[in-house]
Amino acid sequence: MYQLLFFVFAAAAVGFAVNLLAQRHPIHSALSLIGVMASLASLYLMLGAEFIAVAQVIVYAGAIMVLFVFVIMLLNAAEEERTDRSRLARWMGLPLVLVLLSAITAILYRQVPPDSMVRFGDFPGQTAEIGRRLFLQFLLPFEVVSILILVAIIGAVVLARKET
Amino acid sequence: MSLPVLGFILAKIVVVLAVLLTTVAYAVWFERKLLAHMQSRWGPTRVGPHGLLQPIADAIKLLTKEDIIPSGVFRLVYLLAPFLALVTALLSFAVIPYGPSRQVAGVDLFQISDLDIGLLFVLSVGSMGVYGFVLAGWSSNSKYSLLGGLRSSAQMISYELAIGLSVVGVLLLSGSLSLRAIVDAQAGAAWGVLPRWNIFPQFVGFGCFLVAAIAETNRTPFDLPEAEQELVAGYHTEYSSMKFAMFFMAEYANMLTASCMATLLFLGGWHGPLFGPAALQAVLPLFWFALKVFCFMFLYVWLRATLPRFRYDQLMAFGWKFLVPVAMGNLILTSFVIAVWAG
């Protein structure tokens, strides 16, 4: 059952990702990206990481993608115009992608021995446990990241402000 | 899981869905009737006694009307949007408990599924719900729809933040994300009289939650996405027949979800005085839950009959400059008090 669902959602994630590139209208691409993120959330859920899955939906599929769609709508972006693809991309694109994918697979396979791979339900997602780890074990990285985000927010405000 | 248990669970889901959709239909009747009486009118009276069969007549009318699809729409997204709106609106009820835990043959009678992250599930489904409205506005290819969709997305992003911050206080008090555990933490009474509902220690959080929930469901005084005087009907201007009805149902289902969440998080869910014979005691929690939800639905209509609409800049300023800071202050104060109390 889990295996079947894994292949369904994995196929959905890859399918949406390919569709994201193939679509010519920005809104359709954005919708495909939402599909990718939702499929990934389902995969997290099957690993048992409930909190991560829901955070993925709330933050990425919910908040960030709504902003994407909002901006696309606000700018009223039309279909993109395609130039003739370069000859190099046309003939070498697909083989090179395959080379890249197989290289990543080979490295992952060598780094992670097969018997130590993650299995379904490996991360029983105690939300309280994530919080405890975040505030005890990983306190410094957590705070550094929040300061980084604060700096980014202030930077965005400064950039967006009208010059007087 | 054996076959009879599976069948039992499916039957439960069907019953919950049927009750939910009936409630949604009668919420429309309730709003029209109450609004009419507040404005010294009669409201629906022709179909059935007190117009009680009006929802059925409306459903038949909407189902048999001609379904017009304007020629300039982005067809796939245009057809997808109403489904997205309705499905996300109904999905929240998968985790909402409406009575105390009562196991029959290993199946919980009064809740479809008790997720450990129930509260986050409702929030995440709510954050996906905005796509239905936004995509409807965009794909209709009409300026009124587009403006409605834009307003809807901006409003929902802004007030989602306030909702998220205002419920953290409740989480701190109950120490769980499971909706059933949150309600169970509110059982009993302090000093024998005052119920241990979260509304008393968290009255600021409750206020923020209520205002943000009304904004989140696009209701008066925050109904700018469908402001009739400016935008015809906002994001669903170009929809007709059953697709329009789906947006309508989604709006009322969202109102019900918000009322249920306010009841569960702040008003102690199904807890209330229990008395009488055992059979009555088994049903009373459901009654208390329904009564509290009903009070919030009444409040929705009452506000609509009373308050004028905000201006758009007022809406944004209120959300970002007032509601979010107040919710954040409430969060800091609550966690400080709990830390002092515990340590």
PDB file of C-alpha atoms in Angstrom, chain A:
ATOM      1  CA  MET A   1       0.000   0.000   0.000  1.00  0.00           C
ATOM      2  CA  TYR A   2       2.709   2.476   1.051  1.00  0.00           C
ATOM      3  CA  GLN A   3       4.912   1.380  -1.831  1.00  0.00           C
ATOM      4  CA  LEU A   4       2.092   1.977  -4.297  1.00  0.00           C
ATOM      5  CA  LEU A   5       1.406   5.424  -2.812  1.00  0.00           C
ATOM      6  CA  PHE A   6       5.119   6.220  -2.918  1.00  0.00           C
ATOM      7  CA  PHE A   7       5.259   5.554  -6.635  1.00  0.00           C
ATOM      8  CA  VAL A   8       2.051   7.497  -7.242  1.00  0.00           C
ATOM      9  CA  PHE A   9       3.323  10.611  -5.461  1.00  0.00           C
ATOM     10  CA  ALA A  10       6.881  10.273  -6.763  1.00  0.00           C
ATOM     11  CA  ALA A  11       5.533  10.026 -10.306  1.00  0.00           C
ATOM     12  CA  ALA A  12       3.261  13.004  -9.619  1.00  0.00           C
ATOM     13  CA  ALA A  13       6.190  15.070  -8.327  1.00  0.00           C
ATOM     14  CA  VAL A  14       8.329  14.312 -11.373  1.00  0.00           C
ATOM     15  CA  GLY A  15       5.388  14.771 -13.738  1.00  0.00           C
ATOM     16  CA  PHE A  16       4.514  18.175 -12.298  1.00  0.00           C
ATOM     17  CA  ALA A  17       8.180  19.191 -12.413  1.00  0.00           C
ATOM     18  CA  VAL A  18       8.420  18.321 -16.120  1.00  0.00           C
ATOM     19  CA  ASN A  19       5.117  20.088 -16.739  1.00  0.00           C
ATOM     20  CA  LEU A  20       6.496  23.144 -14.929  1.00  0.00           C
ATOM     21  CA  LEU A  21       9.199  23.421 -17.583  1.00  0.00           C
ATOM     22  CA  ALA A  22       6.969  22.534 -20.510  1.00  0.00           C
ATOM     23  CA  GLN A  23       4.169  25.025 -19.808  1.00  0.00           C
ATOM     24  CA  ARG A  24       4.368  28.357 -21.559  1.00  0.00           C
ATOM     25  CA  HIS A  25       2.068  30.362 -19.330  1.00  0.00           C
ATOM     26  CA  PRO A  26       3.563  31.481 -15.976  1.00  0.00           C
ATOM     27  CA  ILE A  27       0.357  30.671 -14.051  1.00  0.00           C
ATOM     28  CA  HIS A  28       0.333  27.098 -15.329  1.00  0.00           C
ATOM     29  CA  SER A  29       3.997  26.747 -14.357  1.00  0.00           C
ATOM     30  CA  ALA A  30       3.229  28.108 -10.881  1.00  0.00           C
ATOM     31  CA  LEU A  31       0.353  25.626 -10.519  1.00  0.00           C
ATOM     32  CA  SER A  32       2.690  22.788 -11.481  1.00  0.00           C
ATOM     33  CA  LEU A  33       5.134  23.957  -8.822  1.00  0.00           C
ATOM     34  CA  ILE A  34       2.330  23.795  -6.257  1.00  0.00           C
ATOM     35  CA  GLY A  35       1.697  20.235  -7.437  1.00  0.00           C
ATOM     36  CA  VAL A  36       5.382  19.358  -6.937  1.00  0.00           C
ATOM     37  CA  MET A  37       5.337  20.739  -3.410  1.00  0.00           C
ATOM     38  CA  ALA A  38       2.106  18.985  -2.480  1.00  0.00           C
ATOM     39  CA  SER A  39       3.492  15.661  -3.776  1.00  0.00           C
ATOM     40  CA  LEU A  40       6.667  16.170  -1.756  1.00  0.00           C
ATOM     41  CA  ALA A  41       4.556  16.868   1.338  1.00  0.00           C
ATOM     42  CA  SER A  42       2.775  13.533   0.801  1.00  0.00           C
ATOM     43  CA  LEU A  43       6.149  11.784   0.618  1.00  0.00           C
ATOM     44  CA  TYR A  44       7.244  13.418   3.895  1.00  0.00           C
ATOM     45  CA  LEU A  45       3.964  12.317   5.442  1.00  0.00           C
ATOM     46  CA  MET A  46       4.610   8.707   4.450  1.00  0.00           C
ATOM     47  CA  LEU A  47       8.036   8.858   6.089  1.00  0.00           C
ATOM     48  CA  GLY A  48       6.187   9.772   9.279  1.00  0.00           C
ATOM     49  CA  ALA A  49       7.360  13.374   9.392  1.00  0.00           C
ATOM     50  CA  GLU A  50       3.905  14.889   9.896  1.00  0.00           C
ATOM     51  CA  PHE A  51       5.098  18.282  11.053  1.00  0.00           C
ATOM     52  CA  ILE A  52       7.506  18.729   8.144  1.00  0.00           C
ATOM     53  CA  ALA A  53       4.781  17.689   5.711  1.00  0.00           C
ATOM     54  CA  VAL A  54       2.292  20.213   7.058  1.00  0.00           C
ATOM     55  CA  ALA A  55       4.952  22.934   7.264  1.00  0.00           C
ATOM     56  CA  GLN A  56       5.748  22.216   3.621  1.00  0.00           C
ATOM     57  CA  VAL A  57       2.107  22.752   2.681  1.00  0.00           C
ATOM     58  CA  ILE A  58       1.569  25.847   4.852  1.00  0.00           C
ATOM     59  CA  VAL A  59       4.830  27.634   4.046  1.00  0.00           C
ATOM     60  CA  TYR A  60       5.690  26.574   0.498  1.00  0.00           C
ATOM     61  CA  ALA A  61       2.491  25.445  -1.186  1.00  0.00           C
ATOM     62  CA  GLY A  62       0.393  27.914   0.807  1.00  0.00           C
ATOM     63  CA  ALA A  63       2.198  31.165   1.562  1.00  0.00           C
ATOM     64  CA  ILE A  64       5.082  31.385  -0.900  1.00  0.00           C
ATOM     65  CA  MET A  65       3.223  30.096  -3.938  1.00  0.00           C
ATOM     66  CA  VAL A  66       0.264  32.376  -3.236  1.00  0.00           C
ATOM     67  CA  LEU A  67       2.722  35.268  -3.449  1.00  0.00           C
ATOM     68  CA  PHE A  68       4.094  33.882  -6.738  1.00  0.00           C
ATOM     69  CA  VAL A  69       0.597  33.622  -8.187  1.00  0.00           C
ATOM     70  CA  PHE A  70      -0.280  37.047  -6.783  1.00  0.00           C
ATOM     71  CA  VAL A  71       2.679  38.692  -8.511  1.00  0.00           C
ATOM     72  CA  ILE A  72       2.021  36.888 -11.803  1.00  0.00           C
ATOM     73  CA  MET A  73      -1.593  38.052 -11.683  1.00  0.00           C
ATOM     74  CA  LEU A  74      -0.664  41.585 -10.669  1.00  0.00           C
ATOM     75  CA  LEU A  75       1.820  41.970 -13.522  1.00  0.00           C
ATOM     76  CA  ASN A  76      -0.644  40.237 -15.843  1.00  0.00           C
ATOM     77  CA  ALA A  77       2.209  38.189 -17.295  1.00  0.00           C
ATOM     78  CA  ALA A  78       1.330  36.730 -20.678  1.00  0.00           C
ATOM     79  CA  GLU A  79       2.577  33.586 -22.377  1.00  0.00           C
ATOM     80  CA  GLU A  80       6.302  33.536 -22.813  1.00  0.00           C
ATOM     81  CA  GLU A  81       7.732  33.796 -26.276  1.00  0.00           C
ATOM     82  CA  ARG A  82      10.110  31.076 -27.288  1.00  0.00           C
ATOM     83  CA  THR A  83      13.151  31.635 -29.414  1.00  0.00           C
ATOM     84  CA  ASP A  84      14.509  28.760 -31.463  1.00  0.00           C
ATOM     85  CA  ARG A  85      16.330  26.528 -29.077  1.00  0.00           C
ATOM     86  CA  SER A  86      20.077  26.369 -29.493  1.00  0.00           C
ATOM     87  CA  ARG A  87      21.341  23.404 -31.460  1.00  0.00           C
ATOM     88  CA  LEU A  88      23.521  22.302 -28.568  1.00  0.00           C
ATOM     89  CA  ALA A  89      20.526  22.126 -26.230  1.00  0.00           C
ATOM     90  CA  ARG A  90      18.435  20.269 -28.793  1.00  0.00           C
ATOM     91  CA  TRP A  91      20.933  17.472 -29.374  1.00  0.00           C
ATOM     92  CA  MET A  92      22.844  17.311 -26.112  1.00  0.00           C
ATOM     93  CA  GLY A  93      20.175  18.350 -23.550  1.00  0.00           C
ATOM     94  CA  LEU A  94      18.567  15.021 -22.827  1.00  0.00           C
ATOM     95  CA  PRO A  95      21.787  12.929 -22.777  1.00  0.00           C
ATOM     96  CA  LEU A  96      23.435  15.450 -20.440  1.00  0.00           C
ATOM     97  CA  VAL A  97      20.445  15.383 -18.064  1.00  0.00           C
ATOM     98  CA  LEU A  98      20.683  11.574 -18.004  1.00  0.00           C
ATOM     99  CA  VAL A  99      24.414  11.779 -17.241  1.00  0.00           C
ATOM    100  CA  LEU A 100      23.745  14.209 -14.382  1.00  0.00           C
ATOM    101  CA  LEU A 101      20.973  12.051 -12.921  1.00  0.00           C
ATOM    102  CA  SER A 102      23.013   8.863 -13.099  1.00  0.00           C
ATOM    103  CA  ALA A 103      26.003  10.613 -11.498  1.00  0.00           C
ATOM    104  CA  ILE A 104      23.821  11.791  -8.581  1.00  0.00           C
ATOM    105  CA  THR A 105      22.317   8.311  -8.221  1.00  0.00           C
ATOM    106  CA  ALA A 106      25.755   6.670  -8.230  1.00  0.00           C
ATOM    107  CA  ILE A 107      27.138   9.037  -5.590  1.00  0.00           C
ATOM    108  CA  LEU A 108      24.086   8.634  -3.362  1.00  0.00           C
ATOM    109  CA  TYR A 109      24.248   4.869  -3.720  1.00  0.00           C
ATOM    110  CA  ARG A 110      27.918   4.810  -2.750  1.00  0.00           C
ATOM    111  CA  GLN A 111      27.509   7.229   0.155  1.00  0.00           C
ATOM    112  CA  VAL A 112      24.461   5.540   1.660  1.00  0.00           C
ATOM    113  CA  PRO A 113      24.686   1.748   1.916  1.00  0.00           C
ATOM    114  CA  PRO A 114      21.411   0.121   0.821  1.00  0.00           C
ATOM    115  CA  ASP A 115      20.582  -1.339   4.223  1.00  0.00           C
ATOM    116  CA  SER A 116      20.714   2.062   5.941  1.00  0.00           C
ATOM    117  CA  MET A 117      18.244   3.798   3.624  1.00  0.00           C
ATOM    118  CA  VAL A 118      15.206   5.473   5.116  1.00  0.00           C
ATOM    119  CA  ARG A 119      12.019   3.475   5.333  1.00  0.00           C
ATOM    120  CA  PHE A 120       8.362   4.443   5.618  1.00  0.00           C
ATOM    121  CA  GLY A 121       7.483   5.681   9.090  1.00  0.00           C
ATOM    122  CA  ASP A 122      11.135   6.177   9.998  1.00  0.00           C
ATOM    123  CA  PHE A 123      10.627   9.588  11.545  1.00  0.00           C
ATOM    124  CA  PRO A 124       7.728   9.299  13.981  1.00  0.00           C
ATOM    125  CA  GLY A 125       6.972  13.001  13.866  1.00  0.00           C
ATOM    126  CA  GLN A 126       6.677  14.143  17.424  1.00  0.00           C
ATOM    127  CA  THR A 127       6.217  17.859  16.977  1.00  0.00           C
ATOM    128  CA  ALA A 128       7.306  18.488  20.573  1.00  0.00           C
ATOM    129  CA  GLU A 129      10.528  16.569  19.892  1.00  0.00           C
ATOM    130  CA  ILE A 130      11.314  18.790  16.890  1.00  0.00           C
ATOM    131  CA  GLY A 131      10.785  21.864  19.060  1.00  0.00           C
ATOM    132  CA  ARG A 132      13.004  20.493  21.823  1.00  0.00           C
ATOM    133  CA  ARG A 133      15.815  19.694  19.386  1.00  0.00           C
ATOM    134  CA  LEU A 134      15.473  23.107  17.774  1.00  0.00           C
ATOM    135  CA  PHE A 135      15.712  25.022  21.038  1.00  0.00           C
ATOM    136  CA  LEU A 136      18.327  22.873  22.829  1.00  0.00           C
ATOM    137  CA  GLN A 137      20.573  21.045  20.395  1.00  0.00           C
ATOM    138  CA  PHE A 138      20.357  23.394  17.412  1.00  0.00           C
ATOM    139  CA  LEU A 139      19.755  26.680  19.182  1.00  0.00           C
ATOM    140  CA  LEU A 140      22.639  28.598  17.594  1.00  0.00           C
ATOM    141  CA  PRO A 141      21.878  27.671  13.952  1.00  0.00           C
ATOM    142  CA  PHE A 142      18.211  28.384  14.591  1.00  0.00           C
ATOM    143  CA  GLU A 143      18.905  31.863  15.938  1.00  0.00           C
ATOM    144  CA  VAL A 144      21.457  32.626  13.210  1.00  0.00           C
ATOM    145  CA  VAL A 145      18.892  31.690  10.554  1.00  0.00           C
ATOM    146  CA  SER A 146      16.243  33.889  12.155  1.00  0.00           C
ATOM    147  CA  ILE A 147      18.647  36.845  12.194  1.00  0.00           C
ATOM    148  CA  LEU A 148      19.442  36.145   8.535  1.00  0.00           C
ATOM    149  CA  ILE A 149      15.746  36.245   7.705  1.00  0.00           C
ATOM    150  CA  LEU A 150      15.349  39.469   9.681  1.00  0.00           C
ATOM    151  CA  VAL A 151      18.158  41.045   7.687  1.00  0.00           C
ATOM    152  CA  ALA A 152      16.471  39.904   4.470  1.00  0.00           C
ATOM    153  CA  ILE A 153      13.163  41.474   5.572  1.00  0.00           C
ATOM    154  CA  ILE A 154      14.824  44.791   6.396  1.00  0.00           C
ATOM    155  CA  GLY A 155      16.699  44.669   3.085  1.00  0.00           C
ATOM    156  CA  ALA A 156      13.425  44.113   1.209  1.00  0.00           C
ATOM    157  CA  VAL A 157      11.804  47.067   2.983  1.00  0.00           C
ATOM    158  CA  VAL A 158      14.776  49.325   2.196  1.00  0.00           C
ATOM    159  CA  LEU A 159      14.778  48.290  -1.459  1.00  0.00           C
ATOM    160  CA  ALA A 160      11.026  48.695  -1.843  1.00  0.00           C
ATOM    161  CA  ARG A 161      10.890  52.115  -0.189  1.00  0.00           C
ATOM    162  CA  LYS A 162      10.255  55.035  -2.499  1.00  0.00           C
ATOM    163  CA  GLU A 163      13.186  57.354  -2.829  1.00  0.00           C
ATOM    164  CA  THR A 164      12.396  60.750  -1.443  1.00  0.00           C
TER     165      THR A 164
END
